[in-house]
Short mmCIF file of C-alpha atoms in Angstrom, two decimals:
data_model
loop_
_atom_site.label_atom_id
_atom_site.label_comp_id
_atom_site.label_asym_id
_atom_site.label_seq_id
_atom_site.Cartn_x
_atom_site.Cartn_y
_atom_site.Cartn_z
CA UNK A 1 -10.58 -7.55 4.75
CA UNK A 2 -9.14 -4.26 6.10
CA UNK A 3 -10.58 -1.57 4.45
CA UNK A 4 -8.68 2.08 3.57
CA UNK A 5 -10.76 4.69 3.22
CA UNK A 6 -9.55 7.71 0.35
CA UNK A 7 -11.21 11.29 1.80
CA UNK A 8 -10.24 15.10 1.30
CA UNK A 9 -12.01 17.92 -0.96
CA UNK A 10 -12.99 17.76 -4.50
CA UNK A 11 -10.22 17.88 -7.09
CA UNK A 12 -7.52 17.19 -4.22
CA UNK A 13 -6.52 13.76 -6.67
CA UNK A 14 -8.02 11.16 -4.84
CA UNK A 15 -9.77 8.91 -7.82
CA UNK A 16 -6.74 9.39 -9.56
CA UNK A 17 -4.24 8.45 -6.83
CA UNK A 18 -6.52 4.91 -6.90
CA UNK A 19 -6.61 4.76 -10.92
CA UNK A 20 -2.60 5.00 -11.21
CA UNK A 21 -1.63 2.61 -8.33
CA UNK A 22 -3.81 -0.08 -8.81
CA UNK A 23 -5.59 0.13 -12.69
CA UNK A 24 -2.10 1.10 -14.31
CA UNK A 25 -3.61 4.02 -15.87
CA UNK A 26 -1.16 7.02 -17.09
CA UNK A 27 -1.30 9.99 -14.62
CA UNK A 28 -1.72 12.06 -17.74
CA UNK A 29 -5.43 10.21 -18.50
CA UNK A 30 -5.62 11.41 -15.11
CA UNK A 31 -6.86 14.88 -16.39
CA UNK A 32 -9.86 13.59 -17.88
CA UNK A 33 -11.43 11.46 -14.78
CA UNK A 34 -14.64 12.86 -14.16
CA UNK A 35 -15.48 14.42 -10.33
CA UNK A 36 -16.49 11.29 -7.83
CA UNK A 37 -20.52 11.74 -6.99
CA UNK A 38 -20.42 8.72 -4.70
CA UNK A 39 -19.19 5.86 -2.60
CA UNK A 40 -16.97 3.87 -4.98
CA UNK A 41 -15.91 0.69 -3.26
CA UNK A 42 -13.59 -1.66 -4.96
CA UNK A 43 -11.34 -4.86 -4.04
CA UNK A 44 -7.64 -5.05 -4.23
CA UNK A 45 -6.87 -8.81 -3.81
CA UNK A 46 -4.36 -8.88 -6.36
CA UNK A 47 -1.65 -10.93 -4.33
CA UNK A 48 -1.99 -12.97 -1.12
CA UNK A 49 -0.57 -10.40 1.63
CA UNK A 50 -2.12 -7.34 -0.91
CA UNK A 51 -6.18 -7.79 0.00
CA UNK A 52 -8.09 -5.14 1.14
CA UNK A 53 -10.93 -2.61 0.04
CA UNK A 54 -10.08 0.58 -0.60
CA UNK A 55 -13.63 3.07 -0.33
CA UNK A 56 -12.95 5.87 -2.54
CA UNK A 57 -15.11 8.86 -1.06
CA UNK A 58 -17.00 12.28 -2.83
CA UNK A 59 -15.16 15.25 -1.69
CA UNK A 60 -18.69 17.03 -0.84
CA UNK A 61 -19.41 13.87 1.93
CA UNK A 62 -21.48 15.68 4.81
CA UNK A 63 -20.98 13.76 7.85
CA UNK A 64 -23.81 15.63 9.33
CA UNK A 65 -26.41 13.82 6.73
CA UNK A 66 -28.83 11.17 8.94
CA UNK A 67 -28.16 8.87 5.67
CA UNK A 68 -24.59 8.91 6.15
CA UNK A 69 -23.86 6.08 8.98
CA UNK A 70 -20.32 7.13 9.67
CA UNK A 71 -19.77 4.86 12.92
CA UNK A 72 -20.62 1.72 10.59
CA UNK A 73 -18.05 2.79 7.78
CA UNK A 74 -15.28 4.14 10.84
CA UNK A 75 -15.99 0.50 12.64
CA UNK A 76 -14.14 -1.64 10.08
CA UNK A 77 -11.23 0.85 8.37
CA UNK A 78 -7.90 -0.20 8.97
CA UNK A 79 -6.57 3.15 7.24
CA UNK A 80 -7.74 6.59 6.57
CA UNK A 81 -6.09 8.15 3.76
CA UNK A 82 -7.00 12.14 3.80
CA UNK A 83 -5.60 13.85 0.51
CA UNK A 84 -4.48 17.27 0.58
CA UNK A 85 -4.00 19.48 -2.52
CA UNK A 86 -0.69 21.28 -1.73
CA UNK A 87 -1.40 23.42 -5.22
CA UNK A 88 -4.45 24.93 -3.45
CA UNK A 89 -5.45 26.49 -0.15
CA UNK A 90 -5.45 24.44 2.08
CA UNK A 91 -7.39 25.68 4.80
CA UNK A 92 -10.73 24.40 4.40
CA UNK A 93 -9.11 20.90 3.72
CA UNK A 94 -7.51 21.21 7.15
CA UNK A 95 -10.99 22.37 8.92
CA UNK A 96 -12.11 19.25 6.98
CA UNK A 97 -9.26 17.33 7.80
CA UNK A 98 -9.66 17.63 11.83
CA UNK A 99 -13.63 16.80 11.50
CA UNK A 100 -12.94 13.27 9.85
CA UNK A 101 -10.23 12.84 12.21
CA UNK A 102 -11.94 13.15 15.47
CA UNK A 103 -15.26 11.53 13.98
CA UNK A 104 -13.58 8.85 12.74
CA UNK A 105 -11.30 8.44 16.14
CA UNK A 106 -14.20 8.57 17.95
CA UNK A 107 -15.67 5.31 16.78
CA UNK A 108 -12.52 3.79 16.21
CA UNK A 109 -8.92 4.76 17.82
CA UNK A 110 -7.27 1.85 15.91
CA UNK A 111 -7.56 3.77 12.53
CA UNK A 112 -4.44 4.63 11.15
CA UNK A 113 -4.41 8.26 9.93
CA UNK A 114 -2.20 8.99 7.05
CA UNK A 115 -2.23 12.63 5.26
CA UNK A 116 -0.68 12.48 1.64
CA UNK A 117 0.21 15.81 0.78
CA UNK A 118 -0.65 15.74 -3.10
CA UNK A 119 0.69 17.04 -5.82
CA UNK A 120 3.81 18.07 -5.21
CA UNK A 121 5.54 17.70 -8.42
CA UNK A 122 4.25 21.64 -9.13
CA UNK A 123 6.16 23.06 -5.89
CA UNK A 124 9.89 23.78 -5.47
CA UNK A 125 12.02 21.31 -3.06
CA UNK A 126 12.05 24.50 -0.32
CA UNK A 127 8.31 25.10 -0.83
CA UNK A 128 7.75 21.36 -0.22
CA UNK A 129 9.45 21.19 3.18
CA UNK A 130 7.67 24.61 3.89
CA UNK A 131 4.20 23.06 2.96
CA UNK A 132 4.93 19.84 5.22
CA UNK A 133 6.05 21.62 7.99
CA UNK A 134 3.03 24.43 7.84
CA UNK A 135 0.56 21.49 7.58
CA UNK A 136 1.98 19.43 9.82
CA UNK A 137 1.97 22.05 12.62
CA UNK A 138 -1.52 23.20 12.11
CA UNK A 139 -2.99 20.28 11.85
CA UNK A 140 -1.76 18.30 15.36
CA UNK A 141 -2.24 21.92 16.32
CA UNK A 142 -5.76 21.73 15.74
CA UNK A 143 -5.85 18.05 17.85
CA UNK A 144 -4.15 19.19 20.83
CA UNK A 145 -6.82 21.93 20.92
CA UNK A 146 -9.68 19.72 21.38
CA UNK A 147 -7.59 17.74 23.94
CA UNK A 148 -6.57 14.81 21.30
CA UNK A 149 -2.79 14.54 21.38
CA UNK A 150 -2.64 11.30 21.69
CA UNK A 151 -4.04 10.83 18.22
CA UNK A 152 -0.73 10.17 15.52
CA UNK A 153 -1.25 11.33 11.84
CA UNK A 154 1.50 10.00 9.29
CA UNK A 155 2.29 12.85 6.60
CA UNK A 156 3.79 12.05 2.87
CA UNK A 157 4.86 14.28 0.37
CA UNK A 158 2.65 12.31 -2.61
CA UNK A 159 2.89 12.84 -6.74
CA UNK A 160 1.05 10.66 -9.77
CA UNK A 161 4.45 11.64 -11.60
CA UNK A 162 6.73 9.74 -9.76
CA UNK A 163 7.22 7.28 -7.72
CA UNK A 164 6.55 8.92 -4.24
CA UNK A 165 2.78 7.85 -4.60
CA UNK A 166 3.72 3.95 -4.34
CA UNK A 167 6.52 4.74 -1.31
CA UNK A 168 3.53 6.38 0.02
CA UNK A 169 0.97 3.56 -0.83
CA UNK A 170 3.50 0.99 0.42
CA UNK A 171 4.02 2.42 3.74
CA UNK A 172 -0.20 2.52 4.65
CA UNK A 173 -0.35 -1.14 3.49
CA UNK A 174 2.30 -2.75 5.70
CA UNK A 175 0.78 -1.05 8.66
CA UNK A 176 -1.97 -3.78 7.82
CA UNK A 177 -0.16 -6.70 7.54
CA UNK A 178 0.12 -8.30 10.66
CA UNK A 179 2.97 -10.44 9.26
CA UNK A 180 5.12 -7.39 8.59
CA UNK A 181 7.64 -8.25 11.45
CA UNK A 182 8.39 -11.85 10.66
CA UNK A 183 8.85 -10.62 6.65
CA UNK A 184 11.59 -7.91 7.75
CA UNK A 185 13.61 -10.44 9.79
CA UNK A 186 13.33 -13.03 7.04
CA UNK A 187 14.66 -10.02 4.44
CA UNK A 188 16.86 -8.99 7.13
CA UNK A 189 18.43 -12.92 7.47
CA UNK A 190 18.71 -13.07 4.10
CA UNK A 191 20.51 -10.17 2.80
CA UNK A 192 22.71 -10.65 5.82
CA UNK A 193 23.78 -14.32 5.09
CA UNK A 194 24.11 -13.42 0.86
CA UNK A 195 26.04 -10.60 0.74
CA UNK A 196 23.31 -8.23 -0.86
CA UNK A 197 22.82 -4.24 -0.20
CA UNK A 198 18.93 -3.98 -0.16
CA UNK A 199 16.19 -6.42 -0.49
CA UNK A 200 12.36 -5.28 -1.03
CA UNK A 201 9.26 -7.85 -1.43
CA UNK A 202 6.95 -6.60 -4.52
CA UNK A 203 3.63 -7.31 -4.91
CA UNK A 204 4.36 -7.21 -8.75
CA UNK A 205 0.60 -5.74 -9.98
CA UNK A 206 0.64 -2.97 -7.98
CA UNK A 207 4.19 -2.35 -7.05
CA UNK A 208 3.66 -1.56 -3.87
CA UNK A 209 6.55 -3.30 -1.57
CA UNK A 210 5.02 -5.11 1.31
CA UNK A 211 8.44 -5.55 3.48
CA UNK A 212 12.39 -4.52 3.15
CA UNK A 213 14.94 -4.70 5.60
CA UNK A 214 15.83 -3.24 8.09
CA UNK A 215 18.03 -0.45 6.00
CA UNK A 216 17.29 2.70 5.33
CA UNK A 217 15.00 3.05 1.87
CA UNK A 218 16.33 5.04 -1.09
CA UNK A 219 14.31 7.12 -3.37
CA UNK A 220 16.41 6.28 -6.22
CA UNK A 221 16.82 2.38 -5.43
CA UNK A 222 13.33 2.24 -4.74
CA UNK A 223 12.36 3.32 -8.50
CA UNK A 224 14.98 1.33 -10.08
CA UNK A 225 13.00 -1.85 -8.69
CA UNK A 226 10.06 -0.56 -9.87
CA UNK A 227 11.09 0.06 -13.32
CA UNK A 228 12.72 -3.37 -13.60
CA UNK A 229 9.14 -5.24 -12.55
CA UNK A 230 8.00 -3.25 -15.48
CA UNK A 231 10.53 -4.49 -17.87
CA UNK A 232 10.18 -7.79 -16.56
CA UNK A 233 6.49 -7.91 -17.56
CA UNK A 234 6.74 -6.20 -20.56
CA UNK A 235 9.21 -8.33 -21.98
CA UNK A 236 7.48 -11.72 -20.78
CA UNK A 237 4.20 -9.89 -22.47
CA UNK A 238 5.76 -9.85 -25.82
CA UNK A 239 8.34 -13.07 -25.55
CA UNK A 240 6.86 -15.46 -22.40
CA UNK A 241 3.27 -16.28 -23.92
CA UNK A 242 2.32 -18.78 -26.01
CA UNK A 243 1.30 -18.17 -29.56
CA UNK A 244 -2.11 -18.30 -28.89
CA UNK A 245 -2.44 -15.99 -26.46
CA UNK A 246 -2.41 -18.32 -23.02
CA UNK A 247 0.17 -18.57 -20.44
CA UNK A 248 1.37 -16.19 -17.74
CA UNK A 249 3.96 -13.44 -18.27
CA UNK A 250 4.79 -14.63 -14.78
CA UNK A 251 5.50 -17.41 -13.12
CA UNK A 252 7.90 -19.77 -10.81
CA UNK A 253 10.46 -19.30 -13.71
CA UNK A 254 10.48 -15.84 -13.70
CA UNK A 255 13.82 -14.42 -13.30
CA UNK A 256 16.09 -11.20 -13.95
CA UNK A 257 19.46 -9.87 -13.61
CA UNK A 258 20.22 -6.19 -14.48
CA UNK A 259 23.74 -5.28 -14.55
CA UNK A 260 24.40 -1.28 -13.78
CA UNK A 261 27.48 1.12 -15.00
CA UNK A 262 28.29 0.96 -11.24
CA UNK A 263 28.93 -2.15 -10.71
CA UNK A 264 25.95 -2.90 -8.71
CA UNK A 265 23.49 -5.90 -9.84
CA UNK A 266 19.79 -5.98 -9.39
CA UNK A 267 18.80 -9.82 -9.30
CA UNK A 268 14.94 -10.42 -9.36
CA UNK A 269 13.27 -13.83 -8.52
CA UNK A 270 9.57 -15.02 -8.52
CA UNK A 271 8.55 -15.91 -4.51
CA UNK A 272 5.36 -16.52 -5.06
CA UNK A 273 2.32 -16.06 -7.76
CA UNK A 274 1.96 -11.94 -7.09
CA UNK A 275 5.03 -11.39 -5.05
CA UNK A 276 8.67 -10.73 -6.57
CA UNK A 277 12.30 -10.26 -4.24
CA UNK A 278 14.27 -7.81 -6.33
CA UNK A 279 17.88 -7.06 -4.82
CA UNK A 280 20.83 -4.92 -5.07
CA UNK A 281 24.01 -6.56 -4.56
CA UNK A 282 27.83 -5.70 -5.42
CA UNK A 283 29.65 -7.42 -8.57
CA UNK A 284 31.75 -8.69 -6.60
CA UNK A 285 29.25 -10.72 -4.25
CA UNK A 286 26.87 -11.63 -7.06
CA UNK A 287 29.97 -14.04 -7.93
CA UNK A 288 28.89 -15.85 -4.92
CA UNK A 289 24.87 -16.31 -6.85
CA UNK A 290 25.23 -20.30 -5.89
CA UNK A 291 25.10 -19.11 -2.28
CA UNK A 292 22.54 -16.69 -2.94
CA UNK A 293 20.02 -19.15 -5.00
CA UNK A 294 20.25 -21.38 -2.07
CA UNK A 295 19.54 -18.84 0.73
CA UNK A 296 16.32 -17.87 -1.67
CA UNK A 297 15.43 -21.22 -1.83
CA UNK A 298 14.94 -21.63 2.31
CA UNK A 299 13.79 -17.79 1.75
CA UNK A 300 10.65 -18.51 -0.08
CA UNK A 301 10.20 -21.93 1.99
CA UNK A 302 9.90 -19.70 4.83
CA UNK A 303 7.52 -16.92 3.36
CA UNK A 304 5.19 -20.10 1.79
CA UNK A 305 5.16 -21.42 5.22
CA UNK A 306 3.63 -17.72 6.97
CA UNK A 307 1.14 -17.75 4.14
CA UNK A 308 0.04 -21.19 5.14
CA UNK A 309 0.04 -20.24 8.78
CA UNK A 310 -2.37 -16.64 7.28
CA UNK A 311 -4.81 -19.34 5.28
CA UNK A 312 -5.35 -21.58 8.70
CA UNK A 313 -6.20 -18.64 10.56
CA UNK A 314 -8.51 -17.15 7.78
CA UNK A 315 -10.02 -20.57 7.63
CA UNK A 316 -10.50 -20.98 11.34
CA UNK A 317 -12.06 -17.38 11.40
CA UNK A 318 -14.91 -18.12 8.68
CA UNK A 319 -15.58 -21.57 10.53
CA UNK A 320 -16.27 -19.92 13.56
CA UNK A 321 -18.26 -17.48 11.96
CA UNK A 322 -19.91 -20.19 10.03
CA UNK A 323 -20.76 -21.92 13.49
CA UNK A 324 -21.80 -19.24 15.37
CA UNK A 325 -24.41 -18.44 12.64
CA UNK A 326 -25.78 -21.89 12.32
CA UNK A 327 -26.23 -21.96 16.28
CA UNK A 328 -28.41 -18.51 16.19
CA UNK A 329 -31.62 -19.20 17.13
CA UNK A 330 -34.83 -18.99 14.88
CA UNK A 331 -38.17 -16.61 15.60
CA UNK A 332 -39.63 -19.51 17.89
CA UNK A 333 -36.79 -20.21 20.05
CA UNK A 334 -35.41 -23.32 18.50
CA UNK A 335 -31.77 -23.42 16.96
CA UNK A 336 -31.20 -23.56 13.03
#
């Protein structure tokens, strides 16, 4: 599984960054999290493209401690996520920042290096820009320095009290989805052929998007998905389950249509057991939904069929692995 990693200083909001995207927890409970002491390593396999560990790391990590084998934990990370409190000063987290960096590049160049500027929702829209543009300076400063320009960090402007925490979240994951290509030109198909504004693919616990198209994302559009999954659950909590408690609030019947005092529609449908389409399209071409149902139809066919193609490949993988283990040889030279 790829494996993000979630540094920076004490207090810079990293447990609760992990708490609010993926345990649904209210960023005010937030306030009451207690500091992190140690490693906390946890699974997010929640939906079938959505699987991968995220390490959540103690802000007082000394990477000159024997104990602490760095080059193991660097070797498999797909993503390092260094948080930076924007509230504070931030110069120690940038002297911080640049060790991790060129540790971590050292013993792996794949890493991708992402720098959420955190909690911004305390800082004026002017102050924001000035924040990004001061960090963002003095940190690839600090790289081209020790001769390491060719090392790309990715900077977000992050907050628990909106939604700029999932844009951010959702950005780091599809960088580790191979499949994010062939998703975008199956979105990108689709909405073309249907009429429709702006597709995104949910995973639906999380609500991180794993692919749009190829149009430009809006802030605003963005939520308005987001809130709709959650109306969609919450209603099928209280009105989809059976009366004894069993059932799934969502399923292959899952379906939604919100009509908005601008006459724009925002059509979800159920692709697979995690994952949820949710569109925006015009009044006027949601007349055509016949059309529509049947280009979702060969939609999902198509995204079932690269998740079958992911499973023969995982498969393939752990019988290799399988094999190569069985043919290691024992103590006396003979093979297992």
């Amino acid at each position: 599984k790829p494996r993000i990693l979630l540094m920076g200083l004490r207090r810079s909001g990293k447990s609760s960054i992990q708490k609010v995207v993926f345990h649904k927890m209210s960023p005010n409970e937030t306030l009451f999290l207690e500091s992190t002491n140690k490693i906390c390593r946890e699974d997010v396999s929640n939906s079938s493209f959505v699987n991968f560990q995220i390490w959540d790391f103690p802000g007082q990590i000394d990477f000159f401690d024997p104990t602490f084998d760095y080059e193991m934990i660097f070797r498999g990370t797909g993503a390092l996520i260094f948080v930076i409190d924007s509230q504070d000063d931030y110069m120690e987290a940038l002297a911080r920042l640049h060790l991790t960096v060129t540790r971590a590049y050292k013993v792996n160049p794949d890493i991708n290096f992402e720098i959420f500027i955190h909690k911004v929702d305390g800082l004026s829209d002017d102050h924001k820009i000035e924040t990004q543009r001061d960090i963002h300076q003095r940190a690839n400063d600090d790289l081209a320095d020790a001769g390491l320009e060719k090392i790309h960090l990715s900077f977000y402007l992050t907050s628990i009290y909106d939604h700029s925490i999932f844009e951010a979240f959702s950005k780091v994951v599809q960088k580790l989805i191979p499949q994010l290509p062939t998703l975008e030109n199956l979105l990108n198909i689709f909405i073309s052929n249907s009429g429709i504004e702006k597709a995104f693919l949910f995973d639906v616990v999380s609500k991180i998007y794993i692919a749009t198209d190829s149009t430009p994302v809006d802030m605003q559009t963005y939520e308005l998905c987001c809130d709709m999954i959650d109306v969609v659950i919450d209603i099928s909590c209280i009105y989809g389950l059976k009366d004894d408690g069993t059932g799934t609030p969502y399923d292959k019947e899952s379906m939604a249509i919100i009509k908005l005092n601008n006459t724009t529609v925002l059509y979800l449908k159920e692709v697979t057991k995690f994952l949820a389409l949710v569109c925006f399209v015009r009044e006027e071409s949601f007349e055509r939904k016949g059309l529509i149902d049947y280009n979702f139809h060969c939609f999902r066919k198509a995204i079932q069929e690269v998740f079958e193609v992911r499973m023969k490949v995982v498969r393939s993988r752990k019988h290799q692995s399988h094999m190569q283990k069985t043919k290691r040889p024992t103590p006396n030279g003979t093979p297992r």
